[in-house]
PDB file of C-alpha atoms in Angstrom:
ATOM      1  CA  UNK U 279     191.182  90.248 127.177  1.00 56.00           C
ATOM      2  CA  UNK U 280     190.235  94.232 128.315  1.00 71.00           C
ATOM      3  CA  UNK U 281     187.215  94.507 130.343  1.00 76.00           C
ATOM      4  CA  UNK U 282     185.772  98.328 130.457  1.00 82.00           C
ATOM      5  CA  UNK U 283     183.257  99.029 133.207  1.00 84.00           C
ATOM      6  CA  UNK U 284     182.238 101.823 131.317  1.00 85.00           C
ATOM      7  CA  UNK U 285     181.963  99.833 128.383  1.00 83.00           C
ATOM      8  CA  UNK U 286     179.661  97.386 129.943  1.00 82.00           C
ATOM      9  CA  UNK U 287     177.622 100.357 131.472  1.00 82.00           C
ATOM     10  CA  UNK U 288     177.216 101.760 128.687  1.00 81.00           C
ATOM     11  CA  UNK U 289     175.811  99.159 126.878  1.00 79.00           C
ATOM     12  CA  UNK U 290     173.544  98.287 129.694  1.00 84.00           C
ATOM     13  CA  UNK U 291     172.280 101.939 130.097  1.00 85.00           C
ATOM     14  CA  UNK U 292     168.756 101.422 128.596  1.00 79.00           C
ATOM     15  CA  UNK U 293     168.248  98.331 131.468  1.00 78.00           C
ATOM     16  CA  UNK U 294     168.816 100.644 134.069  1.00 82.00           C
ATOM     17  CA  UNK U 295     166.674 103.566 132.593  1.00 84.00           C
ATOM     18  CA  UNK U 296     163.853 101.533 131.500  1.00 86.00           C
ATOM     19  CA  UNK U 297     163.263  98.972 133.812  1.00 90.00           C
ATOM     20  CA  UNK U 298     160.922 100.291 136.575  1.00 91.00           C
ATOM     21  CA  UNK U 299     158.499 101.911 134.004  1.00 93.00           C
ATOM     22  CA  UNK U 300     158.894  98.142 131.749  1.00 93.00           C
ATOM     23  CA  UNK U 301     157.779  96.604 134.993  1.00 95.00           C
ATOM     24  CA  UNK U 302     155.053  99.022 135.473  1.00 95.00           C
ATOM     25  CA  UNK U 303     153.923  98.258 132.130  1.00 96.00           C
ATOM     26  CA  UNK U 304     154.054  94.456 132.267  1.00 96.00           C
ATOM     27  CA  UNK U 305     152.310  94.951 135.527  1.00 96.00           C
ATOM     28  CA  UNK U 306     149.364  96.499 134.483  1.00 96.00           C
ATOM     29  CA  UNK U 307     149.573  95.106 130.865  1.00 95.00           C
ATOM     30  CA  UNK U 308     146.272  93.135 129.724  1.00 92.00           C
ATOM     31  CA  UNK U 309     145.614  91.238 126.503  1.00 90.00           C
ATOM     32  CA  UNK U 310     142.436  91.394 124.145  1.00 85.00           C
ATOM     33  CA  UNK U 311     139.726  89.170 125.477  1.00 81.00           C
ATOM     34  CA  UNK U 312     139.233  86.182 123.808  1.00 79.00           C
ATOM     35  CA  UNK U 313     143.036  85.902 122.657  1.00 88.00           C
ATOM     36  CA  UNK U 314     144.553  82.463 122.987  1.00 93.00           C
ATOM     37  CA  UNK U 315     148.494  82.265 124.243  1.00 94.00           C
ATOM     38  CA  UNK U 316     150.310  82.576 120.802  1.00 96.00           C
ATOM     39  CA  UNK U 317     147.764  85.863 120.541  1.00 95.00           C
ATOM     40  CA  UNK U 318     148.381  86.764 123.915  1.00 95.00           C
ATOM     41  CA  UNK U 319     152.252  86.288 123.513  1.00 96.00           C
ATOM     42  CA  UNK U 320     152.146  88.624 120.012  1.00 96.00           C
ATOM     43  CA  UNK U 321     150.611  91.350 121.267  1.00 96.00           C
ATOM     44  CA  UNK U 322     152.658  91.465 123.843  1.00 97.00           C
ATOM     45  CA  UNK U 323     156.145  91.414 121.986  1.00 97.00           C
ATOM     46  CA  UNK U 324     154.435  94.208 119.700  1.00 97.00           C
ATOM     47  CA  UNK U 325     153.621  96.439 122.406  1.00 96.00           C
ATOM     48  CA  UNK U 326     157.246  96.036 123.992  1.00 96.00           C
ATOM     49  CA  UNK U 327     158.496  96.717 120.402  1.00 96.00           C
ATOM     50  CA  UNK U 328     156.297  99.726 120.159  1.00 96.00           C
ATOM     51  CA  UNK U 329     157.551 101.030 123.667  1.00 93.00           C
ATOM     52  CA  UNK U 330     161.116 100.839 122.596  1.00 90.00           C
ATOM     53  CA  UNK U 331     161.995  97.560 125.122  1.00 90.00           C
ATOM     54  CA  UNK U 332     162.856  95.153 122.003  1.00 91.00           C
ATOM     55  CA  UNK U 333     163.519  95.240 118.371  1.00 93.00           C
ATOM     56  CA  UNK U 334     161.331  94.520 115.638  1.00 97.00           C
ATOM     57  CA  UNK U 335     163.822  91.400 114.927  1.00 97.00           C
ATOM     58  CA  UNK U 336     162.443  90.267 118.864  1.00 96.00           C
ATOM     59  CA  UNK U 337     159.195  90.354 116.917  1.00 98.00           C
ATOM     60  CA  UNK U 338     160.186  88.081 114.336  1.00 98.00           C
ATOM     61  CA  UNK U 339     161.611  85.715 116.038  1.00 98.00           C
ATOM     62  CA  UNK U 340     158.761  85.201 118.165  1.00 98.00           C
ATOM     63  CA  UNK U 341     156.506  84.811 115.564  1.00 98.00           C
ATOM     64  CA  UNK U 342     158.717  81.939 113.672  1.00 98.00           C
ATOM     65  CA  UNK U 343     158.731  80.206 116.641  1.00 98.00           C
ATOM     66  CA  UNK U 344     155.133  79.937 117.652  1.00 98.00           C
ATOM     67  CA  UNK U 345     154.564  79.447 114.132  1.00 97.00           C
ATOM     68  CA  UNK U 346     156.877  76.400 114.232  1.00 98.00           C
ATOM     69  CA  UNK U 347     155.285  75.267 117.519  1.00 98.00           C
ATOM     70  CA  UNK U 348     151.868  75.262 115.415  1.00 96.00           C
ATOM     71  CA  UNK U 349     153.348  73.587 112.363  1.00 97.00           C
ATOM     72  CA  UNK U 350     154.059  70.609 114.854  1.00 98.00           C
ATOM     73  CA  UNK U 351     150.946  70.407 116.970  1.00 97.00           C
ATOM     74  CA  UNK U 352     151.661  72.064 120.216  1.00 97.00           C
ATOM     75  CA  UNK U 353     148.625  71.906 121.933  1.00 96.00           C
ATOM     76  CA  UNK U 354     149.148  75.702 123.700  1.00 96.00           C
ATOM     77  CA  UNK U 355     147.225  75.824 127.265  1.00 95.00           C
ATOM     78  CA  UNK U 356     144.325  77.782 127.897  1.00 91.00           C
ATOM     79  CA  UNK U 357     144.783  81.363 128.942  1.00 88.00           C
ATOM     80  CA  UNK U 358     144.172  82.364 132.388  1.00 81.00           C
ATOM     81  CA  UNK U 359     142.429  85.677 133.032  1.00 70.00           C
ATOM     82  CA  UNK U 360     143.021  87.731 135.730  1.00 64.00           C
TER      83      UNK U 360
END
């Protein structure tokens, strides 16, 4: 089995480009008051999508999965605020 370091960079390109501003953004990011944690979690996965950090199908998938985690009762905690 080939292994290309160039390959691998290349596909990993976007990590090294993006992640100091995606830090800067989760640093400083700050949900709607009043949101409860599946809220909380959706906006956040939108507003990665929307800044080019994950795909829409990120979105999906996180939606089908708190909405399965509602479908069987998970009692979510209580957000903290900062």
């Amino acid at each position: 089995n080939e292994h290309s370091i160039l390959g691998d960079f290349d596909a990993e390109i976007d990590l090294y480009l993006k992640s100091s501003k995606l830090v800067e953004f989760l640093a400083s990011w700050q949900s709607d008051d009043g949101s409860t944690v599946p809220e909380m979690m959706e906006q956040l996965w939108i507003n990665l999508y929307e800044r080019g950090y994950i795909e829409e199908e990120d979105v999906n998938v996180l939606q089908l999965w708190l909405h399965a985690l509602v479908e069987i009762g998970y009692d979510f905690p209580q957000p903290k605020r900062r």
